[in-house]
Amino acid sequence: MSNFNVDADRLGRLGFPEIIYGASKSIEVLLHIIEHHKKIGQPAFVTKLQTHKIEILQERYPDAFADLLSGVFSINRQTDNLRQGEIAIVSAGSSDQFVVNEALYTLEYLGHKATCIQDIGVAGLHRLLNQLENLKQFKVIIVVAGFEGALPTVMGGLLPQPIIAVPASVGYGVASGGETALRTMLSSCANGITVVNIDNGYGAALASVRILNTINNSNGKK
Amino acid sequence: MSNFNVDADRLGRLGFPEIIYGASKSIEVLLHIIEHHKKIGQPAFVTKLQTHKIEILQERYPDAFADLLSGVFSINRQTDNLRQGEIAIVSAGSSDQFVVNEALYTLEYLGHKATCIQDIGVAGLHRLLNQLENLKQFKVIIVVAGFEGALPTVMGGLLPQPIIAVPASVGYGVASGGETALRTMLSSCANGITVVNIDNGYGAALASVRILNTINNSNGKK
Amino acid sequence: MSNFNVDADRLGRLGFPEIIYGASKSIEVLLHIIEHHKKIGQPAFVTKLQTHKIEILQERYPDAFADLLSGVFSINRQTDNLRQGEIAIVSAGSSDQFVVNEALYTLEYLGHKATCIQDIGVAGLHRLLNQLENLKQFKVIIVVAGFEGALPTVMGGLLPQPIIAVPASVGYGVASGGETALRTMLSSCANGITVVNIDNGYGAALASVRILNTINNSNGKK
Amino acid sequence: MSNFNVDADRLGRLGFPEIIYGASKSIEVLLHIIEHHKKIGQPAFVTKLQTHKIEILQERYPDAFADLLSGVFSINRQTDNLRQGEIAIVSAGSSDQFVVNEALYTLEYLGHKATCIQDIGVAGLHRLLNQLENLKQFKVIIVVAGFEGALPTVMGGLLPQPIIAVPASVGYGVASGGETALRTMLSSCANGITVVNIDNGYGAALASVRILNTINNSNGKK
Amino acid sequence: MSNFNVDADRLGRLGFPEIIYGASKSIEVLLHIIEHHKKIGQPAFVTKLQTHKIEILQERYPDAFADLLSGVFSINRQTDNLRQGEIAIVSAGSSDQFVVNEALYTLEYLGHKATCIQDIGVAGLHRLLNQLENLKQFKVIIVVAGFEGALPTVMGGLLPQPIIAVPASVGYGVASGGETALRTMLSSCANGITVVNIDNGYGAALASVRILNTINNSNGKK
Amino acid sequence: MSNFNVDADRLGRLGFPEIIYGASKSIEVLLHIIEHHKKIGQPAFVTKLQTHKIEILQERYPDAFADLLSGVFSINRQTDNLRQGEIAIVSAGSSDQFVVNEALYTLEYLGHKATCIQDIGVAGLHRLLNQLENLKQFKVIIVVAGFEGALPTVMGGLLPQPIIAVPASVGYGVASGGETALRTMLSSCANGITVVNIDNGYGAALASVRILNTINNSNGKK
Amino acid sequence: MSNFNVDADRLGRLGFPEIIYGASKSIEVLLHIIEHHKKIGQPAFVTKLQTHKIEILQERYPDAFADLLSGVFSINRQTDNLRQGEIAIVSAGSSDQFVVNEALYTLEYLGHKATCIQDIGVAGLHRLLNQLENLKQFKVIIVVAGFEGALPTVMGGLLPQPIIAVPASVGYGVASGGETALRTMLSSCANGITVVNIDNGYGAALASVRILNTINNSNGKK
Amino acid sequence: MSNFNVDADRLGRLGFPEIIYGASKSIEVLLHIIEHHKKIGQPAFVTKLQTHKIEILQERYPDAFADLLSGVFSINRQTDNLRQGEIAIVSAGSSDQFVVNEALYTLEYLGHKATCIQDIGVAGLHRLLNQLENLKQFKVIIVVAGFEGALPTVMGGLLPQPIIAVPASVGYGVASGGETALRTMLSSCANGITVVNIDNGYGAALASVRILNTINNSNGKK
């Protein structure tokens, strides 16, 4: 079997540990990596796992955490002492929940408890306007939207925080695959929102942590 | 020279006369067509004309109407007795004006005086909300937007009329050419808005007239 | 479980109630939403449901209405007193029926009984020409076509009403997915037809209702 | 200077001589090739020439034939004894004339006088129907169309001959560049029409000659 | 159930009967159409059928003809007195056989027995060169190729007949779906080859018959 | 002339004032807007201006600031008391300078003096490694790269701060237009970098300010 | 059954034997070809086989070699006396192993034992830098990478050998299908790396053998 | 002015010196870089320069070498003692010459005199077959082709050496921009040819030198 190069030093270097991309890895490879983490007593966190792989892993590790909707799987997971109230995850519709969950559980793995505010897409604008005061309290906002992906643009005009837009592969016809939502979010020239890959809740979580780590490192210094 | 087949009967058949697409026609061909209309005493209306062609035509027909921004040119134009208050043309930014003008002048040629409401894009949402009561009075709304093209989606959630969305080729990077705005408008699944080709102010005008003619034909009948 | 923001006021605001997009929602979420509608005694209407989800819902709600071909599901459906004779749904071939059905059942949910005229694609032009007089009676025409999508263009040259073109994901090679039919319909510059997303029978139905509501609101006023 | 490999034997092998593609060749290279043909007393035929190159060549060869619209240039051209009545070149609008001309002059160079029937696009269907009896007389029909490119599909349902469809780069928005017309023509599954590259009047001419040469070789044999 | 508009007159109008596209039709619709043909004692020919549909149809019509590879199904098929020696179907590799078969069986349905010459792709050029004399005898050549699709270009430089190129959806990476082969065939500017849609063996067969019908109608006339 | 809706309240709402997109606006419109700012004694800042427009504006406002490379123009510009040492703008090559400048001057307009570190693309990796200690001092890093756009990915693996990647439209062939660099940056799954539109130095500047404003608002609170 | 044209002479002509592309071939065709090789006592090597086909072949040929991950199957395989130490196959992550294996087993079939160095993607740059001295020993380096595909660019700036980049269809969103990795590798203008099709481990192996054969033929000559 | 990071060590590290990409650099930047090379007495080599920039540089450096067709410019160029007979540059047509020249002059700058064999595209196959024996003598073959780009595929089946395919942006319609030629070359699965970016004669030259340097380093060792 081929040997793997775990990037063990990533936490010290970047402020967050390595996370395992599960979609293209065989069960054999996944077990090899998870066993390695188990042996050294470290948590392991895997994303984008297909349902049948999660089911095999759950049988092997009955105590592990898994979320079938987002394809997330974790052993030795720690959810004590999570930081709260800093990150909001907003979504346009309940169809976006698989992306919301990937961001949510990745953030938990990285020590943060995010607040989820779902189903406030711009087709019913009052739902967003009702949340405006609530949203102003967070330091970073992750916004997930499929179809035409207009929600981050409208929010970017109403809120001053860093906004990380995540296009979701939700929709059909020209919206299928999430490319339209991605392009909409990138084209929104007016507001300084930034964008990650389609369905990349994981990347939005990491980007949030980069910002929060910088804020925390800056506190009391400047 | 090749002979042309003018679709003379279109007014009777469809409720609006033939309009001439100018972008790919040579000056020689354009003059041939315009002269024909002049001889029979009919108005002629040309769209998508390049600036240098308009300048040549203006020299030849000093009394003609021309708008360089939208590339519209017309002889024997009638603007008396236009119907008013039925159609609004809304745009996200002042960059969209060349498309607004094409719709505006096409509608004038077809007997309608539209009301233009510009620069109310969703990045500054209050500008749209301020116009909401005003907008509720119109029977048909044409909405022009470039960049991410989110305006028709937000309006479709707030207003009950027929909304005809026109993507504008305004923007750069992934927004250039108007394809992103087009896809955004088509992906907006929630609201029953309809879409025409990029920069097609002319088509939005015709579609509005189809609706208004049907309304007028229905009045007093049902 | 996450809470949902039903857009309860949509009927008053826009003239039609909220409709549920089923493709990306889990059974758990769908049941949650349908139960909510059941409890308050309202009809619920779901589109784009996969066959296996409909089968689960049918087992749970044996009295519900469902159409496997279009993926439509509804509880507490009302089909009394539908308005008739105002909307025609035309299709190029019998392969387009799944889109025709989505428009048809959405319209029924919104109070309209449309007339379906199928299999009159332009490859056998006499089939369309035979229907011309019949078609002139409707106030709005929805046209569904896959492959090259030429039918709305030809109809747009023959008929004066509002025409809403729906590209269908029917065809193979360069036609697969419906993108070619979509582009054909958008490119048809001559006629003021408007377009909705690929396979979006639902959106065409809503757009028709916007027009008809405006007509009805205009009656007796002007 | 680099030496060129003229494909001198092509006429014997394929039934038509080599034709020179002018768009990417420098004036120096073009003069080199034309001079070679002049020296051996053969006609030379160049396509897709930019206007400024044609003007330079015309100054050098005042007796040569040139068409600025299509970018065609020829020396030692022979137009006596052309075969007539076998090929029709049909176009949807007068904007397509530059492609019509390329086909027309290529066919003349290959010994055929085609009949041009222009401006009969499907938005005014009666124009096509009026030409139907006339069109039945030809052995091969070349059809040029831009925008949505629906004309060959409709003709393919009405006429039994070989139909060679040529998409034209005429249109804007999603129609710009001719890709939509190309895809429309390829997607037209019902009728056995065949397609060449965008703006390729030259290729349509060659394909027609392949068919006619086969017909003529077959005469009196079978 | 919806009623269908069979294009019964197509044989008289175009020289070939209607053929049924099976991919998007339900079994219910297919049975309805086949039964209609059976009742009037006519052959019915269906293309692009998925395997599971063919298996259902075969159970119902045990005497019918079916080819699983190409998805072709036919009742009341006639294969007596087929014309021979006029059409060759050439393919680059044995992976292309499903397209070859569609062309082959469509031609049989239309009265022609084609000759198949397979596996002569340009990566082993001698295989093509060995067939050159043989290929010169046919009146029309259909060429099927996937991957880079270069075979029609090379053949077009060697053979004078009408060549109808059919891109096959054979290959992976940038070749997957057949779009690359399609573009290669359209880009081959030098030779007057024409192209049909990806995997469209059926369309190539119809185009061949258009040519052969014209040849036969021309014989003894000119 | 049409009236404009200046978003005057944006500074209070979002923490940065409105900036004018110049590419699609006519000189007439631009002068109208700039005059308005001049009258109320406010700075005005315009981006993406074509060279010929800047030259006209410079003639009118000789004291204004302009950068032809990035298309930036400003009146009443304030560059006193800029905050320093918080933002680095890194670029892969000197060809990216037009994007670097847009970010740089936008940041100056918003009160920040960024540090530019250019020409450290990954083809000569030591250039980046030499800057690593220097780069660790900044709170936010903007990274501009064209061609294959790999620089943000490599930096994201070495540095813990928020990294905003800006694809530049620098390169040819598959790199032309910047789409490849954009996709590369979005695909970089491992590191939590975020992305803005192609050439959008302006958006990267705004996104940086959102982060820094949040940091500053957080200081002394938590 | 159709007959096949095996390219028997390829070894003599090109320095490597024919290899069979399995993805689009039916089991019937595959057995026909393998039997032919068995009868003449030659090895046969098949690539891109789907799992269910391999399982059928393994049942028929229990002694054959098969790798399910890469879809490779071989009979009469020879792995004695392989040349070693000349070729390295490098990959960015363990998800790329299916492409690595295709290259590895193809090279074994062609007489070379490659060295695999996996999981050294640029997000953890030290992993690559640690291998640098090791990598300098090889004559040819094959580099496999998915997602953003940046590894060959960085390696091309550090190593002088021929580098053959293979994009892998590993990733999601804009990375899915491997098109982004392909474009990244082609855009890397600085270093003279060359590229093969997505997932084309087989082609990279052949290209390596072309280089090594040339080296060996050159030895002792110049 | 910004400072530049010249990659001075590249020759020692990779076997070839840095080359300057000129397309996106301003004259000011170019002069800065060239002056630097002049001062240290080193040659400088710039590619992809627009004509108007070359003319400015030629005025400044009258003794420099420049080729307008390919956009190449060089000072302190050395063409003595070039290695000969190792590299052939083959092209399909004379329109490809601008790419041939870029490869040719880059190779000269790197110490190699390549042999150019032009105008042997596969539409006239005998031209290639005539050159076959000649071509067998070279160690590396660069093949440039536009339009359908079939030449490298055919050559790859006839010749055993490393073949580096360069797609040229020569052609129109679906061939315009060179994307079709690129995809054709990548799709050619059978032969182990490798590919560089569109119009990238420079990259093909570097790739050739990587191979030749490896050959030369291997001589006398193995």
PDB file of N, CA and C in Angstrom, chain A residues 10 13-14 86 139 156-157 159-162 179 183 186 189-192 194-195 197 202-203 206-207 210 214-215 218-219 222, chain F residues 10 13-14 86 139 156-157 159-162 179 183 186 189-192 194-195 197 202 206-207 210 214-215 218-219 222:
ATOM      1  N   ARG A  10       0.232  21.463  10.372  1.00  0.00           N
ATOM      2  CA  ARG A  10      -0.622  22.530   9.853  1.00  0.00           C
ATOM      3  C   ARG A  10      -1.230  23.409  10.956  1.00  0.00           C
ATOM      4  N   ARG A  13       1.225  26.006  11.943  1.00  0.00           N
ATOM      5  CA  ARG A  13       1.556  26.906  10.845  1.00  0.00           C
ATOM      6  C   ARG A  13       0.385  27.827  10.487  1.00  0.00           C
ATOM      7  N   LEU A  14      -0.810  27.276  10.440  1.00  0.00           N
ATOM      8  CA  LEU A  14      -1.955  28.020   9.904  1.00  0.00           C
ATOM      9  C   LEU A  14      -3.037  28.327  10.935  1.00  0.00           C
ATOM     10  N   GLU A  86     -19.926  34.474  17.350  1.00  0.00           N
ATOM     11  CA  GLU A  86     -19.056  35.208  16.432  1.00  0.00           C
ATOM     12  C   GLU A  86     -19.411  34.996  14.958  1.00  0.00           C
ATOM     13  N   LYS A 139     -19.453  38.616  13.955  1.00  0.00           N
ATOM     14  CA  LYS A 139     -18.200  39.162  13.413  1.00  0.00           C
ATOM     15  C   LYS A 139     -17.965  38.734  11.975  1.00  0.00           C
ATOM     16  N   GLY A 156     -24.845  42.159   1.402  1.00  0.00           N
ATOM     17  CA  GLY A 156     -23.658  42.995   1.323  1.00  0.00           C
ATOM     18  C   GLY A 156     -23.974  44.476   1.296  1.00  0.00           C
ATOM     19  N   GLY A 157     -25.169  44.817   0.832  1.00  0.00           N
ATOM     20  CA  GLY A 157     -25.580  46.212   0.823  1.00  0.00           C
ATOM     21  C   GLY A 157     -26.180  46.681   2.137  1.00  0.00           C
ATOM     22  N   LEU A 159     -25.137  45.126   5.412  1.00  0.00           N
ATOM     23  CA  LEU A 159     -24.365  44.752   6.593  1.00  0.00           C
ATOM     24  C   LEU A 159     -22.882  45.024   6.391  1.00  0.00           C
ATOM     25  N   PRO A 160     -22.169  45.448   7.450  1.00  0.00           N
ATOM     26  CA  PRO A 160     -20.779  45.886   7.293  1.00  0.00           C
ATOM     27  C   PRO A 160     -19.715  44.797   7.513  1.00  0.00           C
ATOM     28  N   GLN A 161     -20.099  43.628   7.980  1.00  0.00           N
ATOM     29  CA  GLN A 161     -19.080  42.626   8.342  1.00  0.00           C
ATOM     30  C   GLN A 161     -18.477  41.940   7.111  1.00  0.00           C
ATOM     31  N   PRO A 162     -17.400  41.172   7.365  1.00  0.00           N
ATOM     32  CA  PRO A 162     -16.924  40.257   6.320  1.00  0.00           C
ATOM     33  C   PRO A 162     -18.026  39.256   5.982  1.00  0.00           C
ATOM     34  N   GLU A 179     -23.105  26.716 -10.791  1.00  0.00           N
ATOM     35  CA  GLU A 179     -22.258  27.666 -11.523  1.00  0.00           C
ATOM     36  C   GLU A 179     -22.910  29.054 -11.617  1.00  0.00           C
ATOM     37  N   ARG A 183     -21.306  32.562 -10.200  1.00  0.00           N
ATOM     38  CA  ARG A 183     -21.030  33.725 -11.044  1.00  0.00           C
ATOM     39  C   ARG A 183     -21.768  34.965 -10.536  1.00  0.00           C
ATOM     40  N   LEU A 186     -19.721  36.283  -7.619  1.00  0.00           N
ATOM     41  CA  LEU A 186     -18.482  36.926  -8.062  1.00  0.00           C
ATOM     42  C   LEU A 186     -18.767  38.254  -8.767  1.00  0.00           C
ATOM     43  N   CYS A 189     -20.419  43.475  -7.798  1.00  0.00           N
ATOM     44  CA  CYS A 189     -19.232  44.320  -7.705  1.00  0.00           C
ATOM     45  C   CYS A 189     -19.274  45.309  -6.558  1.00  0.00           C
ATOM     46  N   ALA A 190     -20.396  45.534  -5.961  1.00  0.00           N
ATOM     47  CA  ALA A 190     -20.512  46.737  -5.152  1.00  0.00           C
ATOM     48  C   ALA A 190     -20.043  46.624  -3.716  1.00  0.00           C
ATOM     49  N   ASN A 191     -19.793  45.425  -3.178  1.00  0.00           N
ATOM     50  CA  ASN A 191     -19.836  45.350  -1.734  1.00  0.00           C
ATOM     51  C   ASN A 191     -18.683  44.668  -0.999  1.00  0.00           C
ATOM     52  N   GLY A 192     -17.688  44.200  -1.711  1.00  0.00           N
ATOM     53  CA  GLY A 192     -16.589  43.586  -0.986  1.00  0.00           C
ATOM     54  C   GLY A 192     -16.936  42.263  -0.342  1.00  0.00           C
ATOM     55  N   THR A 194     -16.689  38.173  -0.492  1.00  0.00           N
ATOM     56  CA  THR A 194     -15.767  37.227  -1.123  1.00  0.00           C
ATOM     57  C   THR A 194     -16.460  35.877  -1.270  1.00  0.00           C
ATOM     58  N   VAL A 195     -15.892  35.034  -2.102  1.00  0.00           N
ATOM     59  CA  VAL A 195     -16.572  33.825  -2.556  1.00  0.00           C
ATOM     60  C   VAL A 195     -15.646  32.620  -2.426  1.00  0.00           C
ATOM     61  N   ASN A 197     -15.583  28.118  -3.402  1.00  0.00           N
ATOM     62  CA  ASN A 197     -16.066  27.153  -4.399  1.00  0.00           C
ATOM     63  C   ASN A 197     -17.511  26.716  -4.106  1.00  0.00           C
ATOM     64  N   TYR A 202     -16.921  23.878   3.971  1.00  0.00           N
ATOM     65  CA  TYR A 202     -15.651  23.655   4.651  1.00  0.00           C
ATOM     66  C   TYR A 202     -14.699  24.847   4.461  1.00  0.00           C
ATOM     67  N   GLY A 203     -14.554  25.303   3.203  1.00  0.00           N
ATOM     68  CA  GLY A 203     -13.664  26.423   2.930  1.00  0.00           C
ATOM     69  C   GLY A 203     -14.149  27.714   3.579  1.00  0.00           C
ATOM     70  N   LEU A 206     -13.109  27.585   7.193  1.00  0.00           N
ATOM     71  CA  LEU A 206     -11.681  27.904   7.363  1.00  0.00           C
ATOM     72  C   LEU A 206     -11.425  29.394   7.195  1.00  0.00           C
ATOM     73  N   ALA A 207     -12.045  29.994   6.174  1.00  0.00           N
ATOM     74  CA  ALA A 207     -11.837  31.421   5.940  1.00  0.00           C
ATOM     75  C   ALA A 207     -12.314  32.241   7.139  1.00  0.00           C
ATOM     76  N   ARG A 210      -9.699  31.986   9.849  1.00  0.00           N
ATOM     77  CA  ARG A 210      -8.570  32.881   9.557  1.00  0.00           C
ATOM     78  C   ARG A 210      -8.872  34.303  10.055  1.00  0.00           C
ATOM     79  N   THR A 214      -7.183  36.204  13.391  1.00  0.00           N
ATOM     80  CA  THR A 214      -6.511  37.493  13.237  1.00  0.00           C
ATOM     81  C   THR A 214      -7.097  38.521  14.204  1.00  0.00           C
ATOM     82  N   ILE A 215      -8.433  38.518  14.338  1.00  0.00           N
ATOM     83  CA  ILE A 215      -9.058  39.427  15.295  1.00  0.00           C
ATOM     84  C   ILE A 215      -8.541  39.153  16.702  1.00  0.00           C
ATOM     85  N   SER A 218      -5.126  40.224  17.272  1.00  0.00           N
ATOM     86  CA  SER A 218      -4.991  41.684  17.275  1.00  0.00           C
ATOM     87  C   SER A 218      -5.471  42.311  18.574  1.00  0.00           C
ATOM     88  N   ASN A 219      -6.340  41.619  19.275  1.00  0.00           N
ATOM     89  CA  ASN A 219      -6.932  42.197  20.490  1.00  0.00           C
ATOM     90  C   ASN A 219      -5.879  42.569  21.535  1.00  0.00           C
ATOM     91  N   LYS A 222      -2.998  46.500  19.263  1.00  0.00           N
ATOM     92  CA  LYS A 222      -2.936  47.729  18.471  1.00  0.00           C
ATOM     93  C   LYS A 222      -2.992  48.965  19.355  1.00  0.00           C
TER      94      LYS A 222
ATOM     95  N   ARG F  10     -24.150  55.054   2.414  1.00  0.00           N
ATOM     96  CA  ARG F  10     -23.404  53.797   2.464  1.00  0.00           C
ATOM     97  C   ARG F  10     -22.309  53.795   3.533  1.00  0.00           C
ATOM     98  N   ARG F  13     -23.749  52.950   6.816  1.00  0.00           N
ATOM     99  CA  ARG F  13     -24.331  51.620   6.851  1.00  0.00           C
ATOM    100  C   ARG F  13     -23.252  50.532   6.782  1.00  0.00           C
ATOM    101  N   LEU F  14     -22.267  50.720   5.921  1.00  0.00           N
ATOM    102  CA  LEU F  14     -21.310  49.645   5.635  1.00  0.00           C
ATOM    103  C   LEU F  14     -19.883  49.945   6.087  1.00  0.00           C
ATOM    104  N   GLU F  86      -1.077  47.094   7.819  1.00  0.00           N
ATOM    105  CA  GLU F  86      -2.111  46.085   8.046  1.00  0.00           C
ATOM    106  C   GLU F  86      -2.390  45.213   6.827  1.00  0.00           C
ATOM    107  N   LYS F 139      -2.162  41.871   8.610  1.00  0.00           N
ATOM    108  CA  LYS F 139      -3.431  41.317   9.095  1.00  0.00           C
ATOM    109  C   LYS F 139      -4.269  40.715   7.975  1.00  0.00           C
ATOM    110  N   GLY F 156      -1.519  30.111   0.862  1.00  0.00           N
ATOM    111  CA  GLY F 156      -2.510  29.639   1.822  1.00  0.00           C
ATOM    112  C   GLY F 156      -1.989  28.485   2.664  1.00  0.00           C
ATOM    113  N   GLY F 157      -1.034  27.747   2.140  1.00  0.00           N
ATOM    114  CA  GLY F 157      -0.451  26.649   2.907  1.00  0.00           C
ATOM    115  C   GLY F 157       0.667  27.084   3.830  1.00  0.00           C
ATOM    116  N   LEU F 159       0.759  30.560   5.303  1.00  0.00           N
ATOM    117  CA  LEU F 159       0.447  31.753   6.092  1.00  0.00           C
ATOM    118  C   LEU F 159      -0.945  31.650   6.716  1.00  0.00           C
ATOM    119  N   PRO F 160      -1.126  32.130   7.947  1.00  0.00           N
ATOM    120  CA  PRO F 160      -2.388  31.947   8.662  1.00  0.00           C
ATOM    121  C   PRO F 160      -3.435  33.046   8.498  1.00  0.00           C
ATOM    122  N   GLN F 161      -3.089  34.154   7.870  1.00  0.00           N
ATOM    123  CA  GLN F 161      -4.029  35.277   7.822  1.00  0.00           C
ATOM    124  C   GLN F 161      -5.161  35.066   6.817  1.00  0.00           C
ATOM    125  N   PRO F 162      -6.169  35.953   6.858  1.00  0.00           N
ATOM    126  CA  PRO F 162      -7.130  36.005   5.759  1.00  0.00           C
ATOM    127  C   PRO F 162      -6.414  36.324   4.453  1.00  0.00           C
ATOM    128  N   GLU F 179     -10.170  33.523 -16.569  1.00  0.00           N
ATOM    129  CA  GLU F 179     -11.080  32.473 -16.087  1.00  0.00           C
ATOM    130  C   GLU F 179     -10.299  31.297 -15.471  1.00  0.00           C
ATOM    131  N   ARG F 183     -10.687  29.919 -11.604  1.00  0.00           N
ATOM    132  CA  ARG F 183     -11.063  28.544 -11.268  1.00  0.00           C
ATOM    133  C   ARG F 183     -10.009  27.874 -10.392  1.00  0.00           C
ATOM    134  N   LEU F 186     -10.550  29.189  -6.866  1.00  0.00           N
ATOM    135  CA  LEU F 186     -11.750  28.617  -6.247  1.00  0.00           C
ATOM    136  C   LEU F 186     -11.565  27.134  -5.926  1.00  0.00           C
ATOM    137  N   CYS F 189      -8.923  23.721  -2.454  1.00  0.00           N
ATOM    138  CA  CYS F 189      -9.843  23.377  -1.367  1.00  0.00           C
ATOM    139  C   CYS F 189      -9.200  23.401   0.006  1.00  0.00           C
ATOM    140  N   ALA F 190      -7.896  23.441   0.091  1.00  0.00           N
ATOM    141  CA  ALA F 190      -7.293  23.071   1.359  1.00  0.00           C
ATOM    142  C   ALA F 190      -7.180  24.191   2.386  1.00  0.00           C
ATOM    143  N   ASN F 191      -7.375  25.461   2.029  1.00  0.00           N
ATOM    144  CA  ASN F 191      -6.787  26.467   2.898  1.00  0.00           C
ATOM    145  C   ASN F 191      -7.662  27.636   3.354  1.00  0.00           C
ATOM    146  N   GLY F 192      -8.901  27.650   2.968  1.00  0.00           N
ATOM    147  CA  GLY F 192      -9.717  28.761   3.424  1.00  0.00           C
ATOM    148  C   GLY F 192      -9.371  30.096   2.817  1.00  0.00           C
ATOM    149  N   THR F 194     -10.294  33.037   0.101  1.00  0.00           N
ATOM    150  CA  THR F 194     -11.520  33.451  -0.578  1.00  0.00           C
ATOM    151  C   THR F 194     -11.160  34.225  -1.839  1.00  0.00           C
ATOM    152  N   VAL F 195     -12.128  34.384  -2.713  1.00  0.00           N
ATOM    153  CA  VAL F 195     -11.863  34.849  -4.068  1.00  0.00           C
ATOM    154  C   VAL F 195     -12.846  35.957  -4.436  1.00  0.00           C
ATOM    155  N   ASN F 197     -13.983  38.594  -8.045  1.00  0.00           N
ATOM    156  CA  ASN F 197     -14.080  38.548  -9.498  1.00  0.00           C
ATOM    157  C   ASN F 197     -12.721  38.838 -10.160  1.00  0.00           C
ATOM    158  N   TYR F 202     -10.596  46.386  -6.653  1.00  0.00           N
ATOM    159  CA  TYR F 202     -11.527  47.206  -5.876  1.00  0.00           C
ATOM    160  C   TYR F 202     -12.279  46.364  -4.842  1.00  0.00           C
ATOM    161  N   LEU F 206     -12.265  46.427  -0.651  1.00  0.00           N
ATOM    162  CA  LEU F 206     -13.443  46.529   0.207  1.00  0.00           C
ATOM    163  C   LEU F 206     -13.512  45.372   1.199  1.00  0.00           C
ATOM    164  N   ALA F 207     -13.232  44.155   0.703  1.00  0.00           N
ATOM    165  CA  ALA F 207     -13.290  42.990   1.584  1.00  0.00           C
ATOM    166  C   ALA F 207     -12.261  43.109   2.707  1.00  0.00           C
ATOM    167  N   ARG F 210     -13.651  45.500   5.277  1.00  0.00           N
ATOM    168  CA  ARG F 210     -14.655  44.837   6.122  1.00  0.00           C
ATOM    169  C   ARG F 210     -13.966  44.078   7.267  1.00  0.00           C
ATOM    170  N   THR F 214     -13.962  45.185  11.330  1.00  0.00           N
ATOM    171  CA  THR F 214     -14.431  44.245  12.348  1.00  0.00           C
ATOM    172  C   THR F 214     -13.372  44.056  13.433  1.00  0.00           C
ATOM    173  N   ILE F 215     -12.108  43.941  13.012  1.00  0.00           N
ATOM    174  CA  ILE F 215     -11.019  43.822  13.997  1.00  0.00           C
ATOM    175  C   ILE F 215     -11.015  45.043  14.915  1.00  0.00           C
ATOM    176  N   SER F 218     -13.764  45.144  17.280  1.00  0.00           N
ATOM    177  CA  SER F 218     -13.657  44.099  18.300  1.00  0.00           C
ATOM    178  C   SER F 218     -12.636  44.443  19.379  1.00  0.00           C
ATOM    179  N   ASN F 219     -11.689  45.274  19.033  1.00  0.00           N
ATOM    180  CA  ASN F 219     -10.602  45.578  19.983  1.00  0.00           C
ATOM    181  C   ASN F 219     -11.133  46.165  21.292  1.00  0.00           C
ATOM    182  N   LYS F 222     -14.049  42.211  23.601  1.00  0.00           N
ATOM    183  CA  LYS F 222     -14.245  40.786  23.925  1.00  0.00           C
ATOM    184  C   LYS F 222     -13.694  40.447  25.301  1.00  0.00           C
TER     185      LYS F 222
END
